[in-house]
mmCIF file of C-alpha atoms (C1' of nucleotides) in Angstrom:
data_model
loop_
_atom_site.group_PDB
_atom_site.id
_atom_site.type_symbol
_atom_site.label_atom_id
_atom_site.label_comp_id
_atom_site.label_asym_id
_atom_site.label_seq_id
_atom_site.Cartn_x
_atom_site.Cartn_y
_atom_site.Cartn_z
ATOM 1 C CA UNK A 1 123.394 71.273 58.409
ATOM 2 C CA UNK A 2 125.849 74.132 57.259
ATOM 3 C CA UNK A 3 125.271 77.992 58.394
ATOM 4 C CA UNK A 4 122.387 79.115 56.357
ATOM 5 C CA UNK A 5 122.262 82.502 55.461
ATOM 6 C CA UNK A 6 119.329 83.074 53.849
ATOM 7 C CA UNK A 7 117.710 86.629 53.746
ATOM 8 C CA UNK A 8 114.900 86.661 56.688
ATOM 9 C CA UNK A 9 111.448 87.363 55.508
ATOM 10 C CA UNK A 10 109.059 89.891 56.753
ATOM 11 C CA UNK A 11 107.824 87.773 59.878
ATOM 12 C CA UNK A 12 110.734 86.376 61.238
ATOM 13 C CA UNK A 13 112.183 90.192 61.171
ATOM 14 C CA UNK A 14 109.294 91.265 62.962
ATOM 15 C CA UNK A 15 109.914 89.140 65.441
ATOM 16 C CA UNK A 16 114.175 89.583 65.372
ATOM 17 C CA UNK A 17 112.922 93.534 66.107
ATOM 18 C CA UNK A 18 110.952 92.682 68.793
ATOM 19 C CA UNK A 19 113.598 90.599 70.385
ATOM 20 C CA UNK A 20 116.166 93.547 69.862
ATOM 21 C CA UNK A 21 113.280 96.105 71.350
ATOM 22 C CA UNK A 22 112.937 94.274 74.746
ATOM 23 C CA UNK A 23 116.918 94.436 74.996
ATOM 24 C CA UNK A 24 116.505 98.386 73.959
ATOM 25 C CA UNK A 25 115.728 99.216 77.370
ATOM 26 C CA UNK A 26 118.891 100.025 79.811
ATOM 27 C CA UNK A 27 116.997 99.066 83.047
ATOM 28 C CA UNK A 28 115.867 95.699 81.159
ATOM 29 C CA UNK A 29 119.724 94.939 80.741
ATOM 30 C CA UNK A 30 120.381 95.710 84.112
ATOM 31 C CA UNK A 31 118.287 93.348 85.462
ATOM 32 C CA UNK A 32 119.963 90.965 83.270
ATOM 33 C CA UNK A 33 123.142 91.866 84.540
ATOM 34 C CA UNK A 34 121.942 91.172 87.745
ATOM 35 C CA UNK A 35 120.994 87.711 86.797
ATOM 36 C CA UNK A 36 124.188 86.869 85.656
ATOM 37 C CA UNK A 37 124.738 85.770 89.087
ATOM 38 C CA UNK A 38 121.675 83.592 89.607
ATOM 39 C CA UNK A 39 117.808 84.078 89.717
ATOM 40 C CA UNK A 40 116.846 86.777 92.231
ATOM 41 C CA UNK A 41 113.423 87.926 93.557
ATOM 42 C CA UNK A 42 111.622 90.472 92.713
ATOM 43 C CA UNK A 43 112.724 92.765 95.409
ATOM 44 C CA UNK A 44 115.925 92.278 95.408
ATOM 45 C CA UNK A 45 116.382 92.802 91.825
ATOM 46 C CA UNK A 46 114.563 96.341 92.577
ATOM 47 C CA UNK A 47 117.157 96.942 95.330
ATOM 48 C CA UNK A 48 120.190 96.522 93.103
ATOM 49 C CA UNK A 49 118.469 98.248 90.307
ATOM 50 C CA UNK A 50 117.460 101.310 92.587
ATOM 51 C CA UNK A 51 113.991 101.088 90.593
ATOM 52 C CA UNK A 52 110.806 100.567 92.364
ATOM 53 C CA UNK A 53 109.347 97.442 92.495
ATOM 54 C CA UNK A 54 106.377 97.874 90.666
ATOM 55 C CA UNK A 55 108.654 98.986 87.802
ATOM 56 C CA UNK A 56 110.923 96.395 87.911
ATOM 57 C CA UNK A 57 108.112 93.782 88.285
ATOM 58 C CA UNK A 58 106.844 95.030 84.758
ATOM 59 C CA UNK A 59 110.343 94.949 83.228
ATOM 60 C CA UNK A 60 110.503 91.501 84.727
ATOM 61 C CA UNK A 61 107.373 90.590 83.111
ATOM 62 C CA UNK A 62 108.568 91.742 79.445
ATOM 63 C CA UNK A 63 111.542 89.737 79.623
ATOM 64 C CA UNK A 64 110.165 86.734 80.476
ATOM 65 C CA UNK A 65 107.463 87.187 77.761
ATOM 66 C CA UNK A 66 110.504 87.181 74.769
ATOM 67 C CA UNK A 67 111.271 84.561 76.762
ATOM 68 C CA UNK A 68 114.786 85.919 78.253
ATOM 69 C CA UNK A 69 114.291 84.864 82.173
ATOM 70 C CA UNK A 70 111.934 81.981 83.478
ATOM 71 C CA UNK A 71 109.981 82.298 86.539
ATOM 72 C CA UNK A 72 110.082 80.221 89.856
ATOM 73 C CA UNK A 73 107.740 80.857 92.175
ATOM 74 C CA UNK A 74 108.531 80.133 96.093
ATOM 75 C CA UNK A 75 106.370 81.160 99.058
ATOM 76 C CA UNK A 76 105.794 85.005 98.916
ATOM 77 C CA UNK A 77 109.073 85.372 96.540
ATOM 78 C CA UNK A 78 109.008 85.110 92.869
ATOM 79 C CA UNK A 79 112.977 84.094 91.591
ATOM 80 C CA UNK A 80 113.840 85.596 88.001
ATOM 81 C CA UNK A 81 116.621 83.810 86.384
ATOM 82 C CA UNK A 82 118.595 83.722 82.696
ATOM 83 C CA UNK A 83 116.739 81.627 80.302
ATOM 84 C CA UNK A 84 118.677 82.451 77.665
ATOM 85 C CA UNK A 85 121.863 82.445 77.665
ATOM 86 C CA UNK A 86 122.728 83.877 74.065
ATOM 87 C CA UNK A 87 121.968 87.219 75.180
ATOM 88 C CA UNK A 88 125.297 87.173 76.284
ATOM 89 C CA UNK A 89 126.621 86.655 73.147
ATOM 90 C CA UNK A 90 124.450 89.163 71.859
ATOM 91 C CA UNK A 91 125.826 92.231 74.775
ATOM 92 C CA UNK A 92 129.463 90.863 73.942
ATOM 93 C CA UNK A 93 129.296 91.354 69.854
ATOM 94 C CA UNK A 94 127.882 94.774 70.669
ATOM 95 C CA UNK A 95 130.357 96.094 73.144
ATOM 96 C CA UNK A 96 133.706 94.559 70.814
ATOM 97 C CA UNK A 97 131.568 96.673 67.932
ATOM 98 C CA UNK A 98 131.282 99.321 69.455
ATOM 99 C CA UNK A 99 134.940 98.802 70.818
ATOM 100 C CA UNK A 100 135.888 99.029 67.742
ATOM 101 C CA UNK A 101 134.017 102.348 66.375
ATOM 102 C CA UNK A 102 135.351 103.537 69.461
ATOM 103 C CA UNK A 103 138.816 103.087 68.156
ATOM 104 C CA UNK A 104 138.524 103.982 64.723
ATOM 105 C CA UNK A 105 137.500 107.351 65.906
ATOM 106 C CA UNK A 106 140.256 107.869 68.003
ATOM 107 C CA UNK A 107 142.476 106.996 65.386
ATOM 108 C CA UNK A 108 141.256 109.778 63.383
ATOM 109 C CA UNK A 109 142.939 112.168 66.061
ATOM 110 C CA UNK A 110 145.782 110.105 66.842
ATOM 111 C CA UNK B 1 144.090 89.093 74.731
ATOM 112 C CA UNK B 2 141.563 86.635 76.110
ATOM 113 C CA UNK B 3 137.853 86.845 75.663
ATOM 114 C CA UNK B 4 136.848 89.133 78.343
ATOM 115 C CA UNK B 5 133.551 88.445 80.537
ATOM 116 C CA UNK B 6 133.558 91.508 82.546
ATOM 117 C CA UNK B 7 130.445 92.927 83.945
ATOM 118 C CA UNK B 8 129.713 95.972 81.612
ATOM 119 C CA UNK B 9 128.966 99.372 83.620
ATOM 120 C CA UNK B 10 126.399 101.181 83.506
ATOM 121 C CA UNK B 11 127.572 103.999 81.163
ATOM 122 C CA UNK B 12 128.713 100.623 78.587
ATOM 123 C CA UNK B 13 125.182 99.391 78.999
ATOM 124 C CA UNK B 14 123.360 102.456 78.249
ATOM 125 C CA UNK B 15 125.563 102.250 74.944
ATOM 126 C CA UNK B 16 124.471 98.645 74.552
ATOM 127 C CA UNK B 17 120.834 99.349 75.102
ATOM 128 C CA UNK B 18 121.028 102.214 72.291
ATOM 129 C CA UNK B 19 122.273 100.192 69.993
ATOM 130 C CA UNK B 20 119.700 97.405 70.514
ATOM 131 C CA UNK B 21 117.277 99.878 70.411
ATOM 132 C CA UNK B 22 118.570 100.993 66.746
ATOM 133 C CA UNK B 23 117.952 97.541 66.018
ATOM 134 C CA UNK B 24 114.379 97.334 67.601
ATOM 135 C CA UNK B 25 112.323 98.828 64.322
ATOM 136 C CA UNK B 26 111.163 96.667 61.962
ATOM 137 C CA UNK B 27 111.791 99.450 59.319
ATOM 138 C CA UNK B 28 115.095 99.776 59.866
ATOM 139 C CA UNK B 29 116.319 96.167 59.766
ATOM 140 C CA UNK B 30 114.656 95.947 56.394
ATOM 141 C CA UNK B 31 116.771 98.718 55.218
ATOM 142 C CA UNK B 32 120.097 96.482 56.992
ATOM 143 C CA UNK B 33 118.633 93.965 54.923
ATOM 144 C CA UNK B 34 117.962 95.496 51.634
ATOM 145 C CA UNK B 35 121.447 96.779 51.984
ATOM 146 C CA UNK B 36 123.403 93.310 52.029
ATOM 147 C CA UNK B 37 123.047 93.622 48.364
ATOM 148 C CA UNK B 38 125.141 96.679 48.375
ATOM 149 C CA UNK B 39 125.240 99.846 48.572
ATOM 150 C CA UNK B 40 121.829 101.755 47.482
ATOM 151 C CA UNK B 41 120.255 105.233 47.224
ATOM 152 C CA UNK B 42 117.373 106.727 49.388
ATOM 153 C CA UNK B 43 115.254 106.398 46.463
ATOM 154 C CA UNK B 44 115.900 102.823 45.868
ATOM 155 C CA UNK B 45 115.594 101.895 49.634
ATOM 156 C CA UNK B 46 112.195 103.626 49.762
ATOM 157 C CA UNK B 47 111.253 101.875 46.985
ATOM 158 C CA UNK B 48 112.471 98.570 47.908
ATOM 159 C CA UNK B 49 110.887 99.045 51.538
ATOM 160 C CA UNK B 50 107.537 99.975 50.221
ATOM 161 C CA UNK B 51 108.750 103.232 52.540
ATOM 162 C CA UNK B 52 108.082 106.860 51.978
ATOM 163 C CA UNK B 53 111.059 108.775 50.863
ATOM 164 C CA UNK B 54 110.822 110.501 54.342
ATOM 165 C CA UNK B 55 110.587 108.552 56.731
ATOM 166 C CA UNK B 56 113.296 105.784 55.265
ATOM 167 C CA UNK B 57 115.768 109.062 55.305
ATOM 168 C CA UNK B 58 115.081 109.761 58.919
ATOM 169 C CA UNK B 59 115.628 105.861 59.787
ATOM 170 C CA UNK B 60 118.409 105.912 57.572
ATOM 171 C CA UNK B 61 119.754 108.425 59.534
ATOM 172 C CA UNK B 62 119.591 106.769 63.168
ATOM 173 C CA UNK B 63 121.210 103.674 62.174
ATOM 174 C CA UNK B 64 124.184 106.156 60.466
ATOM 175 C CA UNK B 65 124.422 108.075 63.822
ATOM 176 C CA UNK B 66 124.535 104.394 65.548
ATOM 177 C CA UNK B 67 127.586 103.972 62.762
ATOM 178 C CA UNK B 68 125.781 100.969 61.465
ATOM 179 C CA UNK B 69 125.527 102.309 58.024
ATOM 180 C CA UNK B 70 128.169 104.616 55.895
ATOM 181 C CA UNK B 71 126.527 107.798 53.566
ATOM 182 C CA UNK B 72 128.222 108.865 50.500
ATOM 183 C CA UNK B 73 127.066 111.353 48.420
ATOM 184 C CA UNK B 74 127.244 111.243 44.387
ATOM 185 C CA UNK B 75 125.297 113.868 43.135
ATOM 186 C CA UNK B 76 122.103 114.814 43.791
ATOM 187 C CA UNK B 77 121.840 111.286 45.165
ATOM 188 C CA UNK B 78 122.719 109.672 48.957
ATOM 189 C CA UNK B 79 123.980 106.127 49.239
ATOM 190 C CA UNK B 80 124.193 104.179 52.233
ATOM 191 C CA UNK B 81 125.978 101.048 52.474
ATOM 192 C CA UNK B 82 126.317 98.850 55.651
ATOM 193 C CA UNK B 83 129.238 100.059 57.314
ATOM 194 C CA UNK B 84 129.577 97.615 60.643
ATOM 195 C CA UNK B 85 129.024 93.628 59.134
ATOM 196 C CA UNK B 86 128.384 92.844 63.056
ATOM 197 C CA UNK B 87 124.706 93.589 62.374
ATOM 198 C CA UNK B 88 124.583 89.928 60.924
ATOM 199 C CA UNK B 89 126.317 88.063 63.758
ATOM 200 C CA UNK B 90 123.849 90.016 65.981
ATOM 201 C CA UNK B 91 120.730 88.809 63.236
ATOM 202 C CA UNK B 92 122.044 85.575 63.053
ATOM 203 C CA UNK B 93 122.508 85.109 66.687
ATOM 204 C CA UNK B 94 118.841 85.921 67.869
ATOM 205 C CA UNK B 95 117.431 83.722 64.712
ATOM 206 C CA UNK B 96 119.490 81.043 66.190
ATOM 207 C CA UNK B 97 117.762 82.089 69.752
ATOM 208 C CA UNK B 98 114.173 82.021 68.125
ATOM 209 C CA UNK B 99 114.248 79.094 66.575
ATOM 210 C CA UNK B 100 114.958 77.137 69.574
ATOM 211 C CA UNK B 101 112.868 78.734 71.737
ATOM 212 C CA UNK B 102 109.801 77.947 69.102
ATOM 213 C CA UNK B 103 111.350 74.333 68.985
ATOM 214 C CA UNK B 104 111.572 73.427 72.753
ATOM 215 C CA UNK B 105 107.508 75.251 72.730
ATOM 216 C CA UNK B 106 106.614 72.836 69.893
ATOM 217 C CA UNK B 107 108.010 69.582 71.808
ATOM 218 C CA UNK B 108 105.965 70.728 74.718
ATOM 219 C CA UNK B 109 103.237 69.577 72.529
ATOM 220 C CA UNK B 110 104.814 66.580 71.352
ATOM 221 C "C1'" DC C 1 119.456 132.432 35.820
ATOM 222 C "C1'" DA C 2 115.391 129.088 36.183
ATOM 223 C "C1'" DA C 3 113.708 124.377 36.290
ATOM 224 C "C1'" DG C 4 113.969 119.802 37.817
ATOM 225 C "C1'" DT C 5 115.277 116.022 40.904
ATOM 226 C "C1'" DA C 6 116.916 113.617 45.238
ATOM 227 C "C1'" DA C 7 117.342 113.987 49.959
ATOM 228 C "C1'" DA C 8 116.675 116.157 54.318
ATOM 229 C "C1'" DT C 9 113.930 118.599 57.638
ATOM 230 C "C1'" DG C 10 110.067 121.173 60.225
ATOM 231 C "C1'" DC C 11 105.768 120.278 62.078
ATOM 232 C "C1'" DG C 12 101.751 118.047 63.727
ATOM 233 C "C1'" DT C 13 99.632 113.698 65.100
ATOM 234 C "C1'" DA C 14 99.099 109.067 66.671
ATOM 235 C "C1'" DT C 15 100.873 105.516 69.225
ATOM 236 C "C1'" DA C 16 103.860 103.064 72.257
ATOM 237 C "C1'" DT C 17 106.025 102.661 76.361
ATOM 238 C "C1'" DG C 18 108.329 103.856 80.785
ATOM 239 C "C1'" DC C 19 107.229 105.414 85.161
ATOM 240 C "C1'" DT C 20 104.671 106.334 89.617
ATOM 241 C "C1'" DC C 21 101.041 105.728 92.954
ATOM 242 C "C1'" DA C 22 97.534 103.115 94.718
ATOM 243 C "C1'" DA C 23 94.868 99.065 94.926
ATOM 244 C "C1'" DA C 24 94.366 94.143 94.155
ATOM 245 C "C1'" DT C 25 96.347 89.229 94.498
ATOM 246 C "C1'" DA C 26 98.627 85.577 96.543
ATOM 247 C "C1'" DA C 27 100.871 83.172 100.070
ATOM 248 C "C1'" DT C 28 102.214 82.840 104.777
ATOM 249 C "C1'" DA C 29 101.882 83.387 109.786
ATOM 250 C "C1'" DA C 30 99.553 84.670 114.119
ATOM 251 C "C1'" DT D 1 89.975 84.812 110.446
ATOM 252 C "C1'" DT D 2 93.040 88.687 110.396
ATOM 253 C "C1'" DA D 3 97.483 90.628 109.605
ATOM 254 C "C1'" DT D 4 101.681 90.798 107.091
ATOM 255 C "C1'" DT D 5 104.668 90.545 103.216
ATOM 256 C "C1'" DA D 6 105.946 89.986 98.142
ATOM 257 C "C1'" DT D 7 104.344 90.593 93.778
ATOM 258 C "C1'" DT D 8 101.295 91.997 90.298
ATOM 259 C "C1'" DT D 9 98.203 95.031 88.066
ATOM 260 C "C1'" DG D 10 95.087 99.164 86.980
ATOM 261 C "C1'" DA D 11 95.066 104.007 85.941
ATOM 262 C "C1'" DG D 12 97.056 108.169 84.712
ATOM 263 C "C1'" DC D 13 100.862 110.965 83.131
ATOM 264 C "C1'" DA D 14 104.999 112.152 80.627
ATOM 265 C "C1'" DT D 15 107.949 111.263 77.067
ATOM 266 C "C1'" DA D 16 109.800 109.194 72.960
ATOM 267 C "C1'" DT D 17 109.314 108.178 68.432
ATOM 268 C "C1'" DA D 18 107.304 106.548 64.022
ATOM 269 C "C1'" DC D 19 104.803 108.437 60.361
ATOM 270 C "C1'" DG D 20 102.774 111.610 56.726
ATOM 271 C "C1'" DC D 21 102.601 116.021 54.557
ATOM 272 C "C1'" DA D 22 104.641 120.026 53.063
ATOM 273 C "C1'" DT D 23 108.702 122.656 52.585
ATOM 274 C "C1'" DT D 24 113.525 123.463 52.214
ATOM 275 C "C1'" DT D 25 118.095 122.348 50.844
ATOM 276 C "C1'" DA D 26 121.609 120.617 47.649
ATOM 277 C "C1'" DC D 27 122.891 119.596 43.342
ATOM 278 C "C1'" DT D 28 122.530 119.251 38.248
ATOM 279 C "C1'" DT D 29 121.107 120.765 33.823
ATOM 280 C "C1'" DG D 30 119.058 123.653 30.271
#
DNA sequence: CAAGTAAATGCGTATATGCTCAAATAATAA
DNA sequence: TTATTATTTGAGCATATACGCATTTACTTG
């Protein structure tokens, strides 16, 4: 099947916004950035974040509800880990756009 | 220069997150999308978006300070135009992401 | 100049959401 | 059972922001 590029209708953008929303939030993509390097528990995730735990747990919570991180539970520990891997793709079209605004405004003063 | 997987810092991701929250109202991506056509006038997009003049200025406005959308002036009338084509990548990229998630849910039930 | 039109903006309101503290759950160990 | 630890959740507060209404600004035309 080739690349369709049909216009999205009302729903599906409801639900494309919602998706961008949850990865709105800088302490959301720090915990993700923290994943990068394999699922983590709860607490430790709120040590490298510096955010309390309750805090994180929420954030934690929102992200696995767009379905971004799965869920393992072990003993006392609950393990947070990438579930979906495009939103990699997603941080690194941003960044070379914004990259790239970045340099067309320099150029205006070069 | 090789594709580079860097961890982004913190400042970067603050960036990130603001530009995924740009992208995070339903409003606004319907104006991204009522503006592949082309470039249109306030008027037109409020029409279009079922918007009031307003509000689809003030939205209009965020996703030109984000530098996802150029303003030109003719007259007494504004026209924005999409001025960073990344937007679709990004829109094409979570679609991709949705539709698989809804797909591995629906075999679950298989 | 005054009148008319398109867009932007000031202001108030409603709602959403991030955050903290404290209490409740859940699982383990003594 | 009781105590301990990790996580979740309830409640309240503060802030951000989307929206509508009314007004102002910018521009054109008579």
């Amino acid at each position: 099947m080739p690349a369709k590029k049909a216009l999205l209708s009302d729903d599906a953008l409801q639900l494309v916004a919602r998706r961008f929303a949850v990865l709105g939030e800088p302490m959301r993509l720090r915990l993700l950035r923290a994943l990068i390097e394999g699922e983590k528990s709860v607490g430790a995730l709120a040590a490298e974040t510096e955010g309390t735990q309750a805090n994180v747990s929420r954030h934690l919570q929102t992200l696995a509800e767009a379905g971004l991180v799965g869920r393992r539970k072990e003993g006392l520990q609950v393990f947070y880990s990438i579930a979906d891997p495009s939103i990699f793709d997603l941080c690194e079209l941003v960044c070379g756009s914004l990259n790239q605004q970045t340099r067309a405004r320099a150029r205006i003063f070069a």
